[in-house]
PDB file of C-alpha atoms and ligand atoms in Angstrom:
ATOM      1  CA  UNK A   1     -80.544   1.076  69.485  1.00 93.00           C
ATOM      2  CA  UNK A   2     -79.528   0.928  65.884  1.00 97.00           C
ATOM      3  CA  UNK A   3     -76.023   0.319  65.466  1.00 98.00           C
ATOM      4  CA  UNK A   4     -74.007  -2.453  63.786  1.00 98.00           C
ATOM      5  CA  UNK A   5     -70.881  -4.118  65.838  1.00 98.00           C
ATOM      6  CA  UNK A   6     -68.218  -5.352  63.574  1.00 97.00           C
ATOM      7  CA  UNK A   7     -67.716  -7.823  65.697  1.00 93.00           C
ATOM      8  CA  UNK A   8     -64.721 -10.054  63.797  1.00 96.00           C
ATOM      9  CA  UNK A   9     -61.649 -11.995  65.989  1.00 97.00           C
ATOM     10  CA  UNK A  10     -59.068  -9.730  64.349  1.00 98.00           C
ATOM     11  CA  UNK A  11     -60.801  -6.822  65.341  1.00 98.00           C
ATOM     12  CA  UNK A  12     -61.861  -7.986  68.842  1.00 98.00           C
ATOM     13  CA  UNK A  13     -58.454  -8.852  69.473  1.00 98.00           C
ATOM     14  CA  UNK A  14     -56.782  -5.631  68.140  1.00 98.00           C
ATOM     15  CA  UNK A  15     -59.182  -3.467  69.717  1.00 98.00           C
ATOM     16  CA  UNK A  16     -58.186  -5.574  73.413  1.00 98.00           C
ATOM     17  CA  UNK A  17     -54.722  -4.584  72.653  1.00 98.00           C
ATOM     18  CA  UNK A  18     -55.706  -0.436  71.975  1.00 98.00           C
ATOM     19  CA  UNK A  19     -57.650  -0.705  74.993  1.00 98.00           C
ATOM     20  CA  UNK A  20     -54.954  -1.608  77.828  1.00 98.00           C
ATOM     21  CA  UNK A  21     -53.530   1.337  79.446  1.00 98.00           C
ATOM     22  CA  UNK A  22     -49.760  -0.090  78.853  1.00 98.00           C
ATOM     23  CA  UNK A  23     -49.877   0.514  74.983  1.00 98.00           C
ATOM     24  CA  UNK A  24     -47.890   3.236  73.831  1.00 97.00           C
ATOM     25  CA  UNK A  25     -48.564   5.803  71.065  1.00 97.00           C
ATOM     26  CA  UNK A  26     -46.840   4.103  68.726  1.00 98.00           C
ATOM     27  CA  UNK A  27     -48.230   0.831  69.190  1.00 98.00           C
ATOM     28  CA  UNK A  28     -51.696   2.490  69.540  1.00 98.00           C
ATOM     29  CA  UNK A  29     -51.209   4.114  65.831  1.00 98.00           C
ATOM     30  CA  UNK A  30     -50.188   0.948  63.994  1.00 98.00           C
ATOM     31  CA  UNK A  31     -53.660  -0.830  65.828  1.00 98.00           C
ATOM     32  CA  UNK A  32     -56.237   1.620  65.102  1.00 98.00           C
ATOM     33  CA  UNK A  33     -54.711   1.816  61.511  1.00 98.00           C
ATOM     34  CA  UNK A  34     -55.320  -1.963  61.507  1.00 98.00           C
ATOM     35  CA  UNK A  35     -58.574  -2.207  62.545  1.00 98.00           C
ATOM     36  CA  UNK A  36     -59.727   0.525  60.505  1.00 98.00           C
ATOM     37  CA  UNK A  37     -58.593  -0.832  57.385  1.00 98.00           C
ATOM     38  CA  UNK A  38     -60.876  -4.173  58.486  1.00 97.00           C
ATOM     39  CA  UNK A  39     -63.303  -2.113  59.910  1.00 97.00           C
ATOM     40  CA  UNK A  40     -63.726  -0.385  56.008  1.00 96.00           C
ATOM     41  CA  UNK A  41     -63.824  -3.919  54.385  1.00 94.00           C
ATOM     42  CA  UNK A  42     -67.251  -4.271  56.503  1.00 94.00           C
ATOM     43  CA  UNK A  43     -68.400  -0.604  55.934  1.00 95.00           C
ATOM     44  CA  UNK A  44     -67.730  -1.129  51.867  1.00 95.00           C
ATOM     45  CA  UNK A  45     -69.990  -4.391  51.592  1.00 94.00           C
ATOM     46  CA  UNK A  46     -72.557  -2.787  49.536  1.00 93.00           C
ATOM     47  CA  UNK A  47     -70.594  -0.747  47.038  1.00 94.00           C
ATOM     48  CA  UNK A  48     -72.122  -1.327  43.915  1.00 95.00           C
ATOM     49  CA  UNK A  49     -70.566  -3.517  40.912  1.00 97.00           C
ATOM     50  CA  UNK A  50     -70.498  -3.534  37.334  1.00 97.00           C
ATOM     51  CA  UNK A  51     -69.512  -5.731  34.873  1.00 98.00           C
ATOM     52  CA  UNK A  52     -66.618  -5.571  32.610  1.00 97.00           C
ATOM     53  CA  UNK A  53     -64.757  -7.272  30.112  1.00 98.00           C
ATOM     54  CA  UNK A  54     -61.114  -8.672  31.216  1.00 98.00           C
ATOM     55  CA  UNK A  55     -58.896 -10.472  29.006  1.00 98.00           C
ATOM     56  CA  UNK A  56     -57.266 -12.957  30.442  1.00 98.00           C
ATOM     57  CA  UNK A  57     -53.809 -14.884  29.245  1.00 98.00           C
ATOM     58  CA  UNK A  58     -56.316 -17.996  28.738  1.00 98.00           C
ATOM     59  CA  UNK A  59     -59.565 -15.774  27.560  1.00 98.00           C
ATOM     60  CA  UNK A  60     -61.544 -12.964  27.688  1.00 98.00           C
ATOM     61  CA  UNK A  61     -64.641 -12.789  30.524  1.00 98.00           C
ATOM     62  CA  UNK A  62     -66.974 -10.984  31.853  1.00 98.00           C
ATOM     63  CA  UNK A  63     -65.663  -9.408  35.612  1.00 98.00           C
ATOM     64  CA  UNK A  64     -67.203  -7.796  38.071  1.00 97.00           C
ATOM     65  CA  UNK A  65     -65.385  -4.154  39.196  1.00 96.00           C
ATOM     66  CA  UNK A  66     -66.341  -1.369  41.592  1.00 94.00           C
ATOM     67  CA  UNK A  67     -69.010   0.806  39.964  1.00 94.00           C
ATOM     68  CA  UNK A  68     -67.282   3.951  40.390  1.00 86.00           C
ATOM     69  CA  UNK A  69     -69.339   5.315  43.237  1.00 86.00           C
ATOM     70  CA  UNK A  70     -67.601   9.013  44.243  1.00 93.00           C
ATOM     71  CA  UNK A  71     -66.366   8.009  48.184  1.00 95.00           C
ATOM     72  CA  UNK A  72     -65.363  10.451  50.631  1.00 97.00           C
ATOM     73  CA  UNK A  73     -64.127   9.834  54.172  1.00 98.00           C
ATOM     74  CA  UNK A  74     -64.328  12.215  56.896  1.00 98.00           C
ATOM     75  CA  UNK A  75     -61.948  12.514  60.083  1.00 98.00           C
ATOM     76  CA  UNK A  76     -63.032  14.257  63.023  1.00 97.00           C
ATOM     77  CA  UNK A  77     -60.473  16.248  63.924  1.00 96.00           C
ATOM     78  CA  UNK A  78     -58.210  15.533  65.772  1.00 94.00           C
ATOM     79  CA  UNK A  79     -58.455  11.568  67.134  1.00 97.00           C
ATOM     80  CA  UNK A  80     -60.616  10.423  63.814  1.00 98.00           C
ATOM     81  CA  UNK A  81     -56.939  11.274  61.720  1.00 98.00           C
ATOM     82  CA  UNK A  82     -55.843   7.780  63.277  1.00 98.00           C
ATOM     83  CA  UNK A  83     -58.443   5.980  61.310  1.00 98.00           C
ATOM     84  CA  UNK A  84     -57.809   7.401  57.399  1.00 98.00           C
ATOM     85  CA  UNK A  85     -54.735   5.542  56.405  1.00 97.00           C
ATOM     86  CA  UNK A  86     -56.499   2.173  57.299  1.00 97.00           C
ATOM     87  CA  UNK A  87     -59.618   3.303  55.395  1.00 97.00           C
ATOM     88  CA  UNK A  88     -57.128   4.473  52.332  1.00 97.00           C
ATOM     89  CA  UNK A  89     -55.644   1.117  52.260  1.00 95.00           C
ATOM     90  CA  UNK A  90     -58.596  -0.213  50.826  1.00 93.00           C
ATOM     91  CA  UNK A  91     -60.022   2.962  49.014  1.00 93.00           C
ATOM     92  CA  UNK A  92     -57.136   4.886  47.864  1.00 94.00           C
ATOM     93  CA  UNK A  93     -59.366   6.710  45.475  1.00 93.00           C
ATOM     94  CA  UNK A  94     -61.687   8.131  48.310  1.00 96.00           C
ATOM     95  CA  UNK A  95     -61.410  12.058  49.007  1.00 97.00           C
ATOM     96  CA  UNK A  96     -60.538  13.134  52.380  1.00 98.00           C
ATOM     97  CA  UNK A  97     -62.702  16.163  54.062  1.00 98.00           C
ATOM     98  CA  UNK A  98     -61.771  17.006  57.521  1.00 98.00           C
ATOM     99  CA  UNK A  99     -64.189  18.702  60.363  1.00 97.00           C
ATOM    100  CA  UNK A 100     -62.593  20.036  63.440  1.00 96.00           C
ATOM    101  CA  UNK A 101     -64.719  19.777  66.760  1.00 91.00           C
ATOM    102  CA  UNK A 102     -63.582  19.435  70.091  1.00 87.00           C
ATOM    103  CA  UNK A 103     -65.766  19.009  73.138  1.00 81.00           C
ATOM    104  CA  UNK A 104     -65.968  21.831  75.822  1.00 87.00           C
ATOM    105  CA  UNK A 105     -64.609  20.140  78.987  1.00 83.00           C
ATOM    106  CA  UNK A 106     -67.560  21.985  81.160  1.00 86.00           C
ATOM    107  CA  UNK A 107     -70.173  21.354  79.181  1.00 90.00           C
ATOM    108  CA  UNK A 108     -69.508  18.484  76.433  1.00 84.00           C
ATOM    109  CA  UNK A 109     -70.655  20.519  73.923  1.00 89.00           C
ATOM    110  CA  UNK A 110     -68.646  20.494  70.341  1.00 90.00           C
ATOM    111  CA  UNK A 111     -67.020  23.294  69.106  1.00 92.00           C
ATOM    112  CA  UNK A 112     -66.779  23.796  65.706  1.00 93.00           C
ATOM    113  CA  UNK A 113     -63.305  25.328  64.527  1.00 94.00           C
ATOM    114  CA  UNK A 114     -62.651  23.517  60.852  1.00 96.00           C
ATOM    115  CA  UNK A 115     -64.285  22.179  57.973  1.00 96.00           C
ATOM    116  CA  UNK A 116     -63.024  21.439  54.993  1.00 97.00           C
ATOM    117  CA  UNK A 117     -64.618  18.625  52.825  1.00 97.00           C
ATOM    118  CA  UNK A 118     -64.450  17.813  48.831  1.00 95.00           C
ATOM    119  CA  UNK A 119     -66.307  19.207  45.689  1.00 88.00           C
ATOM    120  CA  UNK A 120     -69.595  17.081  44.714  1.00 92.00           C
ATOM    121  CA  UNK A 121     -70.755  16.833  48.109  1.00 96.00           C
ATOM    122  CA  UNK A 122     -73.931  16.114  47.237  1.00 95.00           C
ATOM    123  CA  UNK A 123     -72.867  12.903  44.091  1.00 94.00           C
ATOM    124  CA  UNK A 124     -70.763  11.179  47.382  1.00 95.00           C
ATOM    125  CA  UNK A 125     -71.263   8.393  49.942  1.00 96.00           C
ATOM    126  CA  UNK A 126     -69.276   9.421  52.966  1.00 98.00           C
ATOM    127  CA  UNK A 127     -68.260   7.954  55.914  1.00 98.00           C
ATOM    128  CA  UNK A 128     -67.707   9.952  58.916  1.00 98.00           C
ATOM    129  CA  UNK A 129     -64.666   8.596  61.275  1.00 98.00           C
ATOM    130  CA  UNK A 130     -63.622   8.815  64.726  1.00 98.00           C
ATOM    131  CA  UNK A 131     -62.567   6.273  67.251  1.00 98.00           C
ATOM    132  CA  UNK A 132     -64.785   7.614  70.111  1.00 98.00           C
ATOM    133  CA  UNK A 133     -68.985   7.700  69.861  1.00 98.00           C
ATOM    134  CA  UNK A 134     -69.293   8.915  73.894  1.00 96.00           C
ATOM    135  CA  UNK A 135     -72.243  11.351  73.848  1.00 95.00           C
ATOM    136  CA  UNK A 136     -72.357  11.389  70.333  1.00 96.00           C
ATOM    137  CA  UNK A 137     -72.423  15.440  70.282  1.00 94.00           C
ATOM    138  CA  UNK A 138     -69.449  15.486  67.933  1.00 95.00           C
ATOM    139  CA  UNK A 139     -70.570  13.075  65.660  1.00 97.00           C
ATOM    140  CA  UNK A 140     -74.047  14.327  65.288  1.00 97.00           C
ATOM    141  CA  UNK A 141     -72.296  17.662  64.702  1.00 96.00           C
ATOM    142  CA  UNK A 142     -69.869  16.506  61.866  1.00 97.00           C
ATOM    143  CA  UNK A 143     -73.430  14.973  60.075  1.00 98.00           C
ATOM    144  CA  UNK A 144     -74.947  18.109  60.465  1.00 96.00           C
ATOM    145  CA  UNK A 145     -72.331  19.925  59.082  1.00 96.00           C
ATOM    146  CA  UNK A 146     -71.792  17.217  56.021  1.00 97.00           C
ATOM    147  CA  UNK A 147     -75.665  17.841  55.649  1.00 97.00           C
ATOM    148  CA  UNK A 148     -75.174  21.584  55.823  1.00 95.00           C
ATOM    149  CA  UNK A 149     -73.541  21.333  52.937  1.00 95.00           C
ATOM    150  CA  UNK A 150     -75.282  19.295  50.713  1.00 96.00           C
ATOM    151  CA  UNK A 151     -74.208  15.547  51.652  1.00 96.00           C
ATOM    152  CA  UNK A 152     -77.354  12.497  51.470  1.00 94.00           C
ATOM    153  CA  UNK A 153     -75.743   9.416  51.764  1.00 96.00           C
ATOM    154  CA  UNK A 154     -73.718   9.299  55.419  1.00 98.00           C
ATOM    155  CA  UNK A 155     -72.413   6.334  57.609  1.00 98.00           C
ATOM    156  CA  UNK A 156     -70.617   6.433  60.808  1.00 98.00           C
ATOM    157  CA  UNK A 157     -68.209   4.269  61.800  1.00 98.00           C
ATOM    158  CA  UNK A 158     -66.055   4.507  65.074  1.00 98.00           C
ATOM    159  CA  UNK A 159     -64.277   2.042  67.146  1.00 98.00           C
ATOM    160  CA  UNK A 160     -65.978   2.385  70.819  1.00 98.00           C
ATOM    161  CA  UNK A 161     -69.357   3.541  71.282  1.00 98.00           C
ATOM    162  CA  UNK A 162     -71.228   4.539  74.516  1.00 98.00           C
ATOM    163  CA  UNK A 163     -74.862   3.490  74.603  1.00 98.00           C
ATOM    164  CA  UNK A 164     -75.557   6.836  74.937  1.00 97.00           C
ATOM    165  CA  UNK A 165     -73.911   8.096  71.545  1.00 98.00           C
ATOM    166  CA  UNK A 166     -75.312   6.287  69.468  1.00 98.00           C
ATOM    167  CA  UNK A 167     -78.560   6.678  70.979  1.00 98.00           C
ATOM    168  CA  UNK A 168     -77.984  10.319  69.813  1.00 98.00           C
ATOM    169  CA  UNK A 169     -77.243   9.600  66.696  1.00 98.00           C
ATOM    170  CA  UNK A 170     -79.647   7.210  65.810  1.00 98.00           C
ATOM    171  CA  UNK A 171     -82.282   9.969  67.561  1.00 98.00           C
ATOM    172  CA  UNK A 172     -80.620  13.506  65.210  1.00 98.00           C
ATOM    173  CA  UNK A 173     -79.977  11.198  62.063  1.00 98.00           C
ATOM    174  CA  UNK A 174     -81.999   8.133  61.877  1.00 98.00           C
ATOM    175  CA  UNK A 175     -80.717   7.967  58.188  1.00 98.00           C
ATOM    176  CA  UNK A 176     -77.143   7.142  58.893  1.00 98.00           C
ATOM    177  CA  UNK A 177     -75.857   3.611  59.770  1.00 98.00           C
ATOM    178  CA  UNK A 178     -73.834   3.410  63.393  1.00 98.00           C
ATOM    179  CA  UNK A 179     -70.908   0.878  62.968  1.00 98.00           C
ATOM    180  CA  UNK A 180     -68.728  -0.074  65.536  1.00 98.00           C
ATOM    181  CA  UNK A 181     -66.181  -2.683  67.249  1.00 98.00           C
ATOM    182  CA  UNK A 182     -67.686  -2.099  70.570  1.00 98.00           C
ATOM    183  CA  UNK A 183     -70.872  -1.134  72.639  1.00 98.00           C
ATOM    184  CA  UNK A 184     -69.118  -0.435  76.073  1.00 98.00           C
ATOM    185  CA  UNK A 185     -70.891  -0.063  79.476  1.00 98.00           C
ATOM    186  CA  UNK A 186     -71.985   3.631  80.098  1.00 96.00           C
ATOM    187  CA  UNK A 187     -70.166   7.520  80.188  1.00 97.00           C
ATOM    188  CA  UNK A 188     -69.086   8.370  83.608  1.00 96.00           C
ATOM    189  CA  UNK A 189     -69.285  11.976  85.195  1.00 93.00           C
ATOM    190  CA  UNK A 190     -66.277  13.521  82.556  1.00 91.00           C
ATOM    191  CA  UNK A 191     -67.746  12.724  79.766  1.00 93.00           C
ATOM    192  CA  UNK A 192     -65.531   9.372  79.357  1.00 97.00           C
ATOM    193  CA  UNK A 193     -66.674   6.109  77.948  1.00 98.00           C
ATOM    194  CA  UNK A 194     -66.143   3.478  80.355  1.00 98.00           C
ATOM    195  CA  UNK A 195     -64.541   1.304  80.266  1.00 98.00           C
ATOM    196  CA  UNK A 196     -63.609   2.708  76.501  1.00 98.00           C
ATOM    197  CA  UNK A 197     -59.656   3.289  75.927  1.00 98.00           C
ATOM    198  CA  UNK A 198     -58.808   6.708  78.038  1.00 98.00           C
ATOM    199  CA  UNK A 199     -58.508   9.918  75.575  1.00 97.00           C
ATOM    200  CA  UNK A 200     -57.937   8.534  71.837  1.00 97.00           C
ATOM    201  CA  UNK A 201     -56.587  11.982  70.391  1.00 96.00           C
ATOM    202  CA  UNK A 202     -53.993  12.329  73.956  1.00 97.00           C
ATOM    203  CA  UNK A 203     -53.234   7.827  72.780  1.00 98.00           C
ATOM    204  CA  UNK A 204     -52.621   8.629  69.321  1.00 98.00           C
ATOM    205  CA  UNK A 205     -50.497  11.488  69.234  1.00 96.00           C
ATOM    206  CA  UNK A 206     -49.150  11.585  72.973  1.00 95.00           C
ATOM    207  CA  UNK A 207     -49.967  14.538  74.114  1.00 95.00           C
ATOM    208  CA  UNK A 208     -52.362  15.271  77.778  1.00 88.00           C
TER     209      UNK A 208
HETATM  210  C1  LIG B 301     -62.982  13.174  71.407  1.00 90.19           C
HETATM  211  C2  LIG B 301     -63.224  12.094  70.390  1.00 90.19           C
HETATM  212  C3  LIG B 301     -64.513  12.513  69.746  1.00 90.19           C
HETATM  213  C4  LIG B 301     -65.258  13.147  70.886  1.00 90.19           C
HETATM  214  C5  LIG B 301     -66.271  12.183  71.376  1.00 90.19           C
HETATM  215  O1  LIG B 301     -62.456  14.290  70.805  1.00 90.19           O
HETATM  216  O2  LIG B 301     -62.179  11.941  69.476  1.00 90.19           O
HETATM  217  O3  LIG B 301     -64.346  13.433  68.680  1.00 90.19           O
HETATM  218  O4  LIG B 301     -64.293  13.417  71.924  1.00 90.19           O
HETATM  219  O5  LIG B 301     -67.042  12.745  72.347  1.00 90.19           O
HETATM  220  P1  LIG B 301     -68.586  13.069  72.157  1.00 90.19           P
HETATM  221  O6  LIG B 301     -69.207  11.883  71.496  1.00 90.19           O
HETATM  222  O7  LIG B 301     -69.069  13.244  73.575  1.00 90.19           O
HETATM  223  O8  LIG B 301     -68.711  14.320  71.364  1.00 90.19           O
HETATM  224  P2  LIG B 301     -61.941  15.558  71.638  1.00 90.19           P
HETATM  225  O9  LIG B 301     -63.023  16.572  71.726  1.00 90.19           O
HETATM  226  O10 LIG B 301     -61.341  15.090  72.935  1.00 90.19           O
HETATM  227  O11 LIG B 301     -60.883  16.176  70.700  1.00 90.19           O
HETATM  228  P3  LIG B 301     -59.501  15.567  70.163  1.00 90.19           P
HETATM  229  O12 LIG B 301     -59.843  14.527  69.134  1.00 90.19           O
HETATM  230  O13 LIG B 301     -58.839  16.766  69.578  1.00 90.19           O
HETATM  231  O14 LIG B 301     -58.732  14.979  71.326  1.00 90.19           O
HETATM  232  N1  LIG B 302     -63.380  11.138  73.924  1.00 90.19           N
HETATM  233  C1  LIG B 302     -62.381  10.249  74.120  1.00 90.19           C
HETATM  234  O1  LIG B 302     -61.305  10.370  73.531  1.00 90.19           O
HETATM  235  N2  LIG B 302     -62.587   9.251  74.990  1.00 90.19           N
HETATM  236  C2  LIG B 302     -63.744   9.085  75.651  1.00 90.19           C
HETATM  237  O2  LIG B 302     -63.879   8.125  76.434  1.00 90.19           O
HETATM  238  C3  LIG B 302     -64.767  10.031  75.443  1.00 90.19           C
HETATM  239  C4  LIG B 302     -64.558  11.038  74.558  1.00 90.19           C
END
């Protein structure tokens, strides 16, 4: 299994907080925001630098800066929308696409019902977002799509995986990175990752 836990105190903590059944939506919101914004500091370690010259007050010097890679970040509609403020936090300059996907309660499968991502698909490094990896259909789906249409460079980065997703994933798209806070235990019958957090979209915006 090829996937990469992000497995800092913050986040570990944070993500224990998400989990437990008595947080509200609210509450829920202002975590995953959190942990997404630490979760992108890990995700962005290898953006390339070059150098440039700063003046200082005291003198001028040679500084490193980012490169000016083209970024673009990638909800899954609708839980993945709780993750792209965090992400924005630390790359405001990143464009947003948005896929829309949800699973068929009979049969798991995605459904495909938006997409909507930003010119130069092919000249950008995206990362594809969404709290919830359980059998990775709609994840493997987005990357398909983003591939569709002309994207090379993809990473994946959700906050709870099931062994099983990223399984899947790492099977359909052995080119794109898995990251994650969490491996949890298994999916049960519904299609739920256990012990995983309960329905993110339903947690983040209240609804059942
Ligand atoms: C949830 C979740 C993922 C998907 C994960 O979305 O946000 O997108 O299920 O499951 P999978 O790995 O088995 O495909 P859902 O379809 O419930 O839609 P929602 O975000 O609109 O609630
Ligand atoms: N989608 C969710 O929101 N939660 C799960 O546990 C599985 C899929």
């Amino acid at each position: 299994m090829q996937v990469k836990i992000i497995d800092h105190p913050l986040i570990q903590h944070k993500l224990s907080l998400i989990r437990d059944i008595k947080t509200g939506p609210k509450e829920f919101r202002e975590l995953l925001d959190e942990i997404s914004m630490l979760m992108a500091y890990e995700i962005t370690r290898d953006l390339p630098l070059e150098t440039t010259e700063i003046e200082t007050p005291v003198a001028k010097c040679q500084c490193k800066m980012l490169a000016g890679k083209k970024l673009g970040v990638v909800p899954i509609l609708r839980a993945g929308l709780g993750m792209v403020n965090g992400i924005l936090r630390l790359i405001p300059a990143a464009k947003v696409g948005h896929v829309g996907l949800y699973r068929d309660p009979k049969t798991l499968l995605p459904v495909e019902y938006y997409c909507k991502l930003p010119p130069d698909v092919a000249e950008r490094d995206f990362v594809v977002i969404d709290p919830m990896l359980a059998t990775g259909g709609s994840s493997a789906a987005t990357i398909d799509i983003l591939k569709r249409e002309g994207a090379r460079h993809i990473k994946l980065m959700c906050l709870v995986a099931a062994p099983e997703g990223v399984l899947l994933v790492n099977k359909q798209h052995p080119d794109v990175e898995v990251y994650t806070a969490a491996v949890d235990e298994y999916l049960n019958d519904h299609g739920y990752i256990v012990p995983g957090l309960g329905d993110a979209g339903d947690r983040i915006f209240g609804t059942k």
